[in-house]
Amino acid sequence: MLLYALCMLEISGVMRNMKQLFSFLGFGVACYVLEVASVHFSIPFGTYGYTSVLGSPVYGVPFTIVFAWIAVFINCWGLAISAGRFWQALETACYIVLFDLILDPVAIFEGYWEWNANGFYYGIPLQNFLSWFVIAFLFALLLNKHHSKSTTKRMIFVLYGMQILLFSSIAAKHGEFLVFLIGIVILVIGGSLYYARSKKQ
């Protein structure tokens, strides 16, 4: 996760902008605090608990989660190509929820964390996905609209696709083909739409 975060920070150019770098580090820490609150009080994501697979939990949450939040957010924010800050924030939030549709079930299969809820999707409550959406939307809304080069955009898209494919493949390994199929649909439809929109710009 640290490597993924460093990769996204470098590719997106955040590493060369100290103000943005500290903003993202603050975002990661803030999300860590929200995770701690959720583990202990079920707010905002719901009721769940971490195992020690991702590292020794500190206040119930492994600190590596900070880097996971930073990496995933930058990856999704970097994909957003809509005009205007509001629409770019909305697009970022949609990408991050689609990512979590694959990540969260696989995390359960792999024993990263365990949900103590009767959610509609592999025991994961709707509250979790809504929280991901709202957090990503609000933080993206605070950021200045980015203008990445087309080559950088392609690299960011490839990394996003590789993450989706990786977690989808792990789901298939566990025999969870619904998650695998959702991942493939995201890749095919999302890739086609992204390619078409990129050509127009």
Coordinates of N, CA, C and O in Angstrom, one line a residue, residues 17-182:
N17 N 4.4 19.2 -5.4 CA 3.6 20.3 -4.9 C 3.4 20.1 -3.4 O 2.6 19.3 -2.9
M18 N 4.2 20.8 -2.5 CA 4.3 20.5 -1.1 C 2.9 20.8 -0.5 O 2.5 20.1 0.5
K19 N 2.2 21.8 -0.9 CA 0.9 22.2 -0.4 C -0.1 21.0 -0.6 O -0.8 20.6 0.3
Q20 N -0.1 20.5 -1.8 CA -1.0 19.3 -2.1 C -0.5 18.1 -1.4 O -1.4 17.3 -0.9
L21 N 0.8 17.9 -1.2 CA 1.3 16.7 -0.6 C 0.8 16.7 0.9 O 0.3 15.7 1.4
F22 N 0.9 17.8 1.6 CA 0.5 17.9 3.0 C -1.0 17.7 3.1 O -1.6 17.2 4.0
S23 N -1.7 18.2 2.0 CA -3.2 18.1 2.0 C -3.6 16.6 2.0 O -4.5 16.2 2.7
F24 N -2.9 15.9 1.1 CA -3.2 14.4 1.0 C -2.8 13.6 2.2 O -3.5 12.7 2.6
L25 N -1.7 14.0 2.8 CA -1.3 13.4 4.1 C -2.3 13.6 5.2 O -2.7 12.7 5.9
G26 N -2.8 14.9 5.2 CA -3.8 15.2 6.2 C -5.1 14.4 5.9 O -5.8 14.0 6.8
F27 N -5.4 14.3 4.6 CA -6.6 13.5 4.2 C -6.5 12.1 4.7 O -7.4 11.5 5.2
G28 N -5.3 11.5 4.5 CA -5.1 10.1 4.9 C -5.2 9.9 6.4 O -5.9 9.0 6.9
V29 N -4.7 10.9 7.2 CA -4.8 10.8 8.6 C -6.2 11.0 9.1 O -6.7 10.3 10.0
A30 N -6.9 11.9 8.4 CA -8.3 12.2 8.7 C -9.2 10.9 8.5 O -10.1 10.6 9.3
C31 N -8.9 10.2 7.4 CA -9.6 9.0 7.1 C -9.3 7.9 8.1 O -10.2 7.1 8.5
Y32 N -8.1 7.9 8.6 CA -7.7 6.9 9.6 C -8.5 7.2 10.9 O -9.0 6.3 11.5
V33 N -8.7 8.5 11.2 CA -9.5 8.8 12.4 C -10.9 8.4 12.2 O -11.5 7.9 13.2
L34 N -11.4 8.6 11.0 CA -12.8 8.2 10.7 C -12.9 6.6 10.8 O -14.0 6.1 11.3
E35 N -11.9 5.9 10.4 CA -11.9 4.5 10.5 C -11.9 4.0 12.0 O -12.7 3.1 12.4
V36 N -11.1 4.7 12.8 CA -11.1 4.4 14.2 C -12.5 4.6 14.9 O -13.0 3.8 15.6
A37 N -13.1 5.8 14.5 CA -14.4 6.1 15.0 C -15.4 5.0 14.6 O -16.3 4.6 15.4
S38 N -15.3 4.5 13.3 CA -16.2 3.5 12.8 C -16.0 2.2 13.5 O -17.0 1.5 13.9
V39 N -14.8 1.8 13.7 CA -14.5 0.5 14.4 C -15.1 0.5 15.8 O -15.6 -0.5 16.3
H40 N -15.0 1.7 16.5 CA -15.5 1.8 17.9 C -16.9 2.2 18.1 O -17.6 1.8 19.0
F41 N -17.4 3.0 17.1 CA -18.8 3.6 17.3 C -19.7 3.3 16.1 O -20.8 3.8 16.1
S42 N -19.2 2.6 15.1 CA -20.0 2.3 13.9 C -20.3 3.5 13.0 O -21.3 3.4 12.2
I43 N -19.6 4.6 13.2 CA -19.9 5.8 12.4 C -18.5 6.3 11.8 O -17.5 6.4 12.6
P44 N -18.4 6.5 10.5 CA -19.5 6.6 9.5 C -19.7 5.4 8.7 O -20.7 5.3 8.0
F45 N -18.7 4.4 8.7 CA -18.8 3.3 7.7 C -19.7 2.2 8.1 O -20.2 1.4 7.2
G46 N -19.9 2.0 9.4 CA -20.7 0.8 9.8 C -19.9 0.1 10.9 O -18.8 0.5 11.3
T47 N -20.3 -1.1 11.2 CA -19.7 -1.9 12.2 C -18.8 -3.0 11.6 O -19.3 -3.9 10.9
Y48 N -17.5 -2.9 11.9 CA -16.6 -3.9 11.4 C -15.3 -3.8 12.2 O -15.2 -3.0 13.1
G49 N -14.4 -4.8 12.0 CA -13.2 -4.8 12.8 C -12.0 -5.4 11.9 O -12.3 -6.2 11.0
Y50 N -10.9 -4.8 12.1 CA -9.7 -5.2 11.4 C -9.0 -6.4 12.0 O -9.0 -6.6 13.2
T51 N -8.4 -7.3 11.2 CA -7.5 -8.3 11.7 C -6.1 -7.8 11.7 O -5.9 -6.6 11.4
S52 N -5.1 -8.6 11.9 CA -3.7 -8.2 11.9 C -3.0 -8.4 10.5 O -1.8 -8.1 10.4
V53 N -3.8 -8.8 9.5 CA -3.2 -9.0 8.2 C -2.5 -7.8 7.6 O -1.4 -7.9 7.0
L54 N -3.1 -6.6 7.8 CA -2.5 -5.4 7.2 C -1.6 -4.7 8.2 O -1.1 -3.6 7.9
G55 N -1.3 -5.4 9.3 CA -0.4 -4.8 10.3 C -1.1 -4.7 11.6 O -2.3 -4.9 11.7
S56 N -0.3 -4.5 12.6 CA -0.9 -4.4 14.0 C -1.8 -3.2 14.1 O -1.4 -2.1 13.9
P57 N -3.0 -3.4 14.5 CA -4.0 -2.3 14.7 C -3.5 -1.3 15.8 O -3.0 -1.8 16.8
V58 N -3.7 -0.1 15.5 CA -3.5 1.0 16.5 C -4.8 1.6 16.7 O -5.4 2.2 15.8
Y59 N -5.4 1.5 17.9 CA -6.7 1.9 18.2 C -7.7 1.2 17.3 O -8.7 1.8 16.9
G60 N -7.4 0.0 17.0 CA -8.3 -0.9 16.2 C -8.1 -0.8 14.7 O -8.8 -1.6 14.0
V61 N -7.2 0.0 14.2 CA -7.0 0.2 12.8 C -5.6 0.2 12.5 O -4.8 1.0 13.0
P62 N -5.1 -0.7 11.5 CA -3.7 -0.6 11.1 C -3.4 0.7 10.4 O -4.1 1.2 9.6
F63 N -2.2 1.3 10.8 CA -1.8 2.6 10.2 C -1.6 2.6 8.7 O -1.6 3.6 8.1
T64 N -1.4 1.4 8.2 CA -1.2 1.3 6.7 C -2.4 1.8 5.9 O -2.3 2.1 4.7
I65 N -3.6 1.8 6.6 CA -4.8 2.3 6.0 C -4.7 3.8 5.5 O -5.3 4.2 4.5
V66 N -3.8 4.5 6.2 CA -3.6 5.9 5.8 C -3.1 5.9 4.3 O -3.6 6.7 3.5
F67 N -2.1 5.1 4.0 CA -1.6 5.0 2.6 C -2.6 4.5 1.6 O -2.6 4.9 0.5
A68 N -3.4 3.5 2.1 CA -4.4 3.0 1.2 C -5.4 4.1 0.8 O -5.8 4.2 -0.4
W69 N -5.9 4.9 1.7 CA -6.8 5.9 1.4 C -6.2 7.0 0.4 O -6.8 7.4 -0.5
I70 N -4.9 7.3 0.7 CA -4.2 8.3 -0.2 C -4.1 7.8 -1.6 O -4.4 8.4 -2.6
A71 N -3.7 6.5 -1.7 CA -3.4 5.9 -3.0 C -4.7 5.8 -3.8 O -4.8 6.2 -5.0
V72 N -5.8 5.3 -3.2 CA -7.0 5.0 -3.9 C -7.7 6.4 -4.3 O -8.1 6.5 -5.4
F73 N -7.6 7.3 -3.4 CA -8.2 8.6 -3.7 C -7.5 9.3 -4.9 O -8.1 9.8 -5.8
I74 N -6.2 9.4 -4.8 CA -5.4 10.0 -5.9 C -5.7 9.3 -7.2 O -5.8 10.0 -8.3
N75 N -5.7 8.0 -7.2 CA -6.0 7.2 -8.4 C -7.3 7.6 -9.0 O -7.4 7.9 -10.2
C76 N -8.4 7.7 -8.2 CA -9.7 8.1 -8.7 C -9.8 9.6 -9.0 O -10.4 9.9 -10.0
W77 N -9.2 10.4 -8.2 CA -9.2 11.9 -8.5 C -8.4 12.1 -9.8 O -8.9 13.0 -10.6
G78 N -7.4 11.4 -10.1 CA -6.6 11.6 -11.3 C -7.3 11.1 -12.5 O -7.0 11.6 -13.6
L79 N -8.3 10.2 -12.4 CA -9.1 9.8 -13.5 C -10.1 10.8 -13.9 O -10.5 10.8 -15.1
A80 N -10.6 11.6 -13.0 CA -11.7 12.5 -13.3 C -11.3 13.5 -14.3 O -10.4 14.3 -14.2
I81 N -12.1 13.6 -15.4 CA -11.8 14.5 -16.5 C -12.9 15.5 -16.8 O -12.9 16.2 -17.8
S82 N -13.9 15.5 -15.9 CA -15.1 16.4 -16.1 C -14.6 17.8 -16.0 O -13.7 18.2 -15.3
A83 N -15.3 18.7 -16.7 CA -15.1 20.2 -16.6 C -15.7 20.7 -15.3 O -16.9 20.4 -15.0
G84 N -15.0 21.5 -14.6 CA -15.6 22.1 -13.4 C -15.3 21.3 -12.1 O -15.3 20.1 -12.2
R85 N -15.1 22.0 -11.0 CA -14.7 21.3 -9.8 C -15.8 20.4 -9.3 O -15.5 19.3 -8.8
F86 N -17.0 20.9 -9.3 CA -18.1 20.1 -8.8 C -18.2 18.7 -9.6 O -18.3 17.7 -8.9
W87 N -18.2 18.8 -10.9 CA -18.4 17.6 -11.7 C -17.2 16.7 -11.5 O -17.3 15.4 -11.6
Q88 N -16.0 17.3 -11.4 CA -14.8 16.4 -11.2 C -14.9 15.7 -9.8 O -14.5 14.6 -9.7
A89 N -15.4 16.4 -8.8 CA -15.5 15.8 -7.5 C -16.6 14.7 -7.5 O -16.4 13.6 -6.9
L90 N -17.6 14.9 -8.3 CA -18.7 13.9 -8.4 C -18.1 12.6 -9.1 O -18.4 11.5 -8.7
E91 N -17.4 12.9 -10.2 CA -16.8 11.8 -10.9 C -15.8 11.0 -10.0 O -15.7 9.8 -10.1
T92 N -15.0 11.7 -9.3 CA -14.0 11.1 -8.4 C -14.7 10.2 -7.4 O -14.3 9.0 -7.1
A93 N -15.8 10.7 -6.8 CA -16.6 9.9 -5.8 C -17.2 8.6 -6.5 O -17.2 7.6 -5.8
C94 N -17.6 8.7 -7.7 CA -18.2 7.6 -8.4 C -17.1 6.5 -8.6 O -17.3 5.3 -8.4
Y95 N -15.9 6.9 -9.1 CA -14.8 6.0 -9.3 C -14.4 5.3 -8.0 O -14.1 4.1 -8.0
I96 N -14.4 6.0 -6.9 CA -14.0 5.4 -5.6 C -15.0 4.4 -5.1 O -14.6 3.4 -4.5
V97 N -16.3 4.6 -5.3 CA -17.3 3.7 -4.9 C -17.2 2.4 -5.8 O -17.4 1.3 -5.3
L98 N -17.0 2.6 -7.1 CA -16.9 1.4 -8.0 C -15.7 0.6 -7.5 O -15.7 -0.6 -7.6
F99 N -14.6 1.3 -7.2 CA -13.4 0.6 -6.7 C -13.7 -0.2 -5.4 O -13.3 -1.4 -5.3
D100 N -14.5 0.4 -4.5 CA -14.8 -0.3 -3.3 C -15.7 -1.5 -3.4 O -15.8 -2.4 -2.6
L101 N -16.5 -1.4 -4.5 CA -17.4 -2.6 -4.8 C -16.6 -3.9 -5.0 O -17.1 -5.0 -4.8
I102 N -15.4 -3.7 -5.5 CA -14.5 -4.8 -5.7 C -13.6 -5.0 -4.5 O -13.4 -6.2 -4.0
L103 N -13.0 -3.9 -3.9 CA -12.1 -4.0 -2.8 C -12.7 -4.6 -1.6 O -12.1 -5.5 -1.0
D104 N -13.8 -4.1 -1.2 CA -14.4 -4.5 0.1 C -14.7 -6.0 0.3 O -14.3 -6.7 1.2
P105 N -15.4 -6.6 -0.7 CA -15.6 -8.0 -0.6 C -14.3 -8.9 -0.6 O -14.2 -9.8 0.1
V106 N -13.4 -8.5 -1.4 CA -12.1 -9.2 -1.5 C -11.4 -9.1 -0.2 O -10.7 -10.1 0.3
A107 N -11.4 -7.9 0.5 CA -10.8 -7.8 1.8 C -11.4 -8.7 2.8 O -10.7 -9.3 3.7
I108 N -12.7 -9.0 2.7 CA -13.4 -10.0 3.5 C -12.9 -11.4 3.2 O -12.5 -12.2 4.1
F109 N -12.8 -11.7 1.9 CA -12.3 -13.1 1.5 C -10.9 -13.3 2.0 O -10.6 -14.4 2.4
E110 N -10.1 -12.3 1.9 CA -8.7 -12.4 2.3 C -8.4 -12.2 3.8 O -7.3 -12.4 4.3
G111 N -9.5 -11.8 4.5 CA -9.3 -11.7 6.0 C -8.7 -10.4 6.5 O -8.1 -10.4 7.5
Y112 N -8.8 -9.3 5.7 CA -8.2 -8.0 6.1 C -9.1 -7.4 7.2 O -8.6 -6.8 8.1
W113 N -10.4 -7.5 7.0 CA -11.3 -7.0 8.0 C -12.6 -7.9 8.0 O -12.9 -8.6 7.0
E114 N -13.4 -7.7 9.0 CA -14.7 -8.5 9.1 C -15.8 -7.5 9.4 O -15.7 -6.7 10.3
W115 N -16.9 -7.7 8.7 CA -18.1 -6.9 8.9 C -19.0 -7.5 9.9 O -19.2 -8.7 9.9
N116 N -19.5 -6.7 10.9 CA -20.5 -7.2 11.9 C -21.8 -6.6 11.6 O -22.4 -6.0 12.4
A117 N -22.2 -6.8 10.3 CA -23.5 -6.2 9.9 C -24.1 -7.1 8.9 O -23.5 -8.0 8.3
N118 N -25.4 -6.9 8.7 CA -26.2 -7.7 7.7 C -26.4 -6.8 6.4 O -27.6 -6.6 6.1
G119 N -25.3 -6.4 5.8 CA -25.5 -5.5 4.7 C -26.0 -6.3 3.4 O -25.9 -7.5 3.4
F120 N -26.4 -5.5 2.4 CA -27.0 -6.1 1.2 C -26.0 -6.7 0.3 O -26.3 -7.5 -0.6
Y121 N -24.7 -6.4 0.5 CA -23.7 -6.8 -0.5 C -22.5 -7.5 0.3 O -21.7 -6.8 0.9
Y122 N -22.6 -8.8 0.4 CA -21.5 -9.6 1.1 C -21.5 -9.1 2.6 O -20.4 -9.1 3.2
G123 N -22.6 -8.7 3.1 CA -22.6 -8.3 4.5 C -22.2 -6.8 4.7 O -22.2 -6.3 5.8
I124 N -21.8 -6.2 3.6 CA -21.4 -4.8 3.7 C -22.6 -3.8 3.6 O -23.4 -3.9 2.6
P125 N -22.8 -2.9 4.5 CA -23.9 -2.1 4.5 C -23.8 -0.9 3.5 O -22.7 -0.5 3.1
L126 N -25.0 -0.4 3.1 CA -25.0 0.7 2.2 C -24.3 1.9 2.8 O -23.7 2.7 2.1
Q127 N -24.4 2.0 4.1 CA -23.8 3.1 4.8 C -22.3 3.2 4.5 O -21.8 4.3 4.3
N128 N -21.6 2.1 4.3 CA -20.2 2.1 3.9 C -20.0 2.8 2.6 O -19.1 3.7 2.5
F129 N -20.7 2.4 1.6 CA -20.5 3.0 0.2 C -20.9 4.4 0.2 O -20.2 5.2 -0.5
L130 N -22.0 4.8 0.9 CA -22.4 6.2 0.9 C -21.3 7.1 1.6 O -21.0 8.2 1.2
S131 N -20.7 6.5 2.6 CA -19.6 7.2 3.3 C -18.4 7.4 2.4 O -17.8 8.5 2.4
W132 N -18.0 6.4 1.7 CA -16.9 6.5 0.7 C -17.2 7.6 -0.3 O -16.3 8.5 -0.6
F133 N -18.4 7.6 -0.7 CA -18.8 8.6 -1.8 C -18.8 10.0 -1.2 O -18.1 10.9 -1.8
V134 N -19.3 10.2 0.0 CA -19.4 11.6 0.5 C -18.0 12.1 0.9 O -17.6 13.2 0.6
I135 N -17.1 11.2 1.5 CA -15.8 11.6 1.9 C -15.0 12.0 0.6 O -14.3 13.0 0.6
A136 N -15.0 11.2 -0.4 CA -14.3 11.4 -1.6 C -14.8 12.7 -2.3 O -14.0 13.5 -2.8
F137 N -16.1 12.9 -2.4 CA -16.7 14.0 -3.0 C -16.3 15.3 -2.3 O -15.8 16.3 -3.0
L138 N -16.4 15.4 -1.0 CA -16.1 16.6 -0.3 C -14.6 16.9 -0.4 O -14.3 18.1 -0.6
F139 N -13.7 15.9 -0.3 CA -12.3 16.3 -0.4 C -11.9 16.7 -1.8 O -11.1 17.7 -1.9
A140 N -12.5 16.0 -2.8 CA -12.2 16.4 -4.2 C -12.7 17.8 -4.4 O -12.1 18.6 -5.2
L141 N -13.8 18.2 -3.8 CA -14.4 19.5 -4.0 C -13.5 20.6 -3.4 O -13.4 21.7 -3.9
L142 N -12.7 20.3 -2.4 CA -11.8 21.2 -1.8 C -10.5 21.5 -2.6 O -9.9 22.5 -2.4
L143 N -10.2 20.5 -3.4 CA -9.0 20.6 -4.2 C -9.2 21.4 -5.5 O -10.3 21.5 -6.0
N144 N -8.1 22.0 -5.9 CA -8.1 22.7 -7.2 C -8.3 21.7 -8.3 O -7.7 20.6 -8.2
K145 N -9.0 22.1 -9.3 CA -9.2 21.2 -10.5 C -7.8 20.9 -11.1 O -7.0 21.8 -11.3
H146 N -7.6 19.6 -11.3 CA -6.2 19.3 -11.9 C -6.3 19.2 -13.4 O -7.3 18.9 -14.0
H147 N -5.2 19.4 -14.0 CA -5.0 19.3 -15.5 C -3.8 18.5 -15.8 O -2.7 19.0 -16.0
S148 N -4.0 17.2 -15.8 CA -2.9 16.3 -16.1 C -2.7 16.1 -17.6 O -3.6 16.2 -18.4
K149 N -1.4 15.8 -17.9 CA -1.1 15.5 -19.3 C -1.8 14.2 -19.7 O -2.1 13.4 -18.9
S150 N -2.1 14.0 -21.0 CA -2.8 12.9 -21.5 C -2.0 11.6 -21.2 O -2.6 10.5 -20.8
T151 N -0.7 11.6 -21.2 CA 0.1 10.5 -20.9 C 0.0 10.1 -19.4 O -0.1 8.9 -19.1
T152 N -0.1 11.1 -18.6 CA -0.2 10.9 -17.2 C -1.6 10.3 -16.9 O -1.8 9.3 -16.1
K153 N -2.6 10.8 -17.6 CA -4.0 10.3 -17.4 C -4.0 8.8 -17.8 O -4.7 8.0 -17.1
R154 N -3.3 8.4 -18.9 CA -3.3 7.0 -19.3 C -2.7 6.1 -18.3 O -3.2 5.0 -18.0
M155 N -1.6 6.6 -17.7 CA -0.9 5.8 -16.7 C -1.8 5.6 -15.4 O -1.8 4.6 -14.9
I156 N -2.5 6.7 -15.1 CA -3.4 6.6 -13.9 C -4.5 5.7 -14.2 O -4.9 4.9 -13.3
F157 N -5.1 5.7 -15.4 CA -6.1 4.8 -15.8 C -5.6 3.4 -15.8 O -6.3 2.4 -15.3
V158 N -4.4 3.1 -16.3 CA -3.9 1.8 -16.3 C -3.7 1.2 -14.9 O -4.1 0.1 -14.6
L159 N -3.2 2.1 -14.0 CA -3.1 1.7 -12.6 C -4.4 1.3 -11.9 O -4.6 0.4 -11.2
Y160 N -5.4 2.1 -12.2 CA -6.8 1.9 -11.7 C -7.3 0.5 -12.2 O -7.8 -0.3 -11.5
G161 N -7.1 0.4 -13.6 CA -7.6 -0.9 -14.2 C -6.8 -2.1 -13.6 O -7.4 -3.2 -13.4
M162 N -5.5 -1.9 -13.4 CA -4.7 -3.0 -12.8 C -5.2 -3.4 -11.4 O -5.3 -4.6 -11.1
Q163 N -5.6 -2.4 -10.6 CA -6.1 -2.7 -9.3 C -7.4 -3.4 -9.3 O -7.7 -4.4 -8.6
I164 N -8.3 -2.9 -10.2 CA -9.6 -3.6 -10.4 C -9.4 -5.1 -10.8 O -10.0 -6.0 -10.3
L165 N -8.5 -5.2 -11.8 CA -8.3 -6.6 -12.3 C -7.6 -7.5 -11.3 O -8.0 -8.7 -11.1
L166 N -6.7 -6.9 -10.5 CA -6.1 -7.7 -9.4 C -7.1 -8.2 -8.4 O -7.2 -9.4 -8.1
F167 N -7.9 -7.3 -7.9 CA -8.9 -7.7 -6.9 C -10.0 -8.6 -7.4 O -10.5 -9.5 -6.8
S168 N -10.3 -8.3 -8.7 CA -11.3 -9.2 -9.4 C -10.8 -10.6 -9.5 O -11.5 -11.6 -9.3
S169 N -9.5 -10.7 -9.8 CA -8.9 -12.1 -10.0 C -8.8 -12.8 -8.6 O -9.0 -14.0 -8.6
I170 N -8.6 -12.0 -7.6 CA -8.5 -12.6 -6.2 C -9.9 -13.1 -5.9 O -10.1 -14.2 -5.3
A171 N -11.0 -12.4 -6.2 CA -12.3 -12.8 -6.0 C -12.6 -14.1 -6.7 O -13.2 -15.0 -6.2
A172 N -12.2 -14.2 -8.0 CA -12.4 -15.4 -8.8 C -11.6 -16.6 -8.1 O -12.1 -17.7 -8.1
K173 N -10.5 -16.3 -7.6 CA -9.7 -17.4 -6.9 C -10.5 -18.0 -5.7 O -10.4 -19.2 -5.4
H174 N -11.3 -17.1 -5.1 CA -12.1 -17.6 -3.9 C -13.5 -18.1 -4.4 O -14.3 -18.5 -3.6
G175 N -13.7 -18.2 -5.7 CA -14.9 -18.7 -6.3 C -16.1 -17.7 -6.2 O -17.2 -18.1 -6.4
E176 N -15.7 -16.4 -6.0 CA -16.8 -15.4 -5.9 C -16.9 -14.7 -7.2 O -16.3 -13.6 -7.4
F177 N -17.6 -15.3 -8.1 CA -17.6 -14.9 -9.5 C -18.5 -13.6 -9.8 O -18.3 -12.9 -10.8
L178 N -19.4 -13.3 -8.8 CA -20.2 -12.1 -9.0 C -19.3 -10.9 -8.9 O -19.4 -10.0 -9.7
V179 N -18.4 -10.9 -7.9 CA -17.4 -9.8 -7.8 C -16.5 -9.7 -9.0 O -16.2 -8.6 -9.5
F180 N -16.1 -10.9 -9.4 CA -15.2 -10.9 -10.6 C -15.9 -10.3 -11.8 O -15.4 -9.5 -12.6
L181 N -17.2 -10.7 -12.0 CA -18.0 -10.1 -13.2 C -18.2 -8.6 -13.0 O -18.1 -7.9 -14.0
I182 N -18.5 -8.2 -11.8 CA -18.6 -6.7 -11.6 C -17.4 -6.0 -12.0 O -17.4 -4.9 -12.6

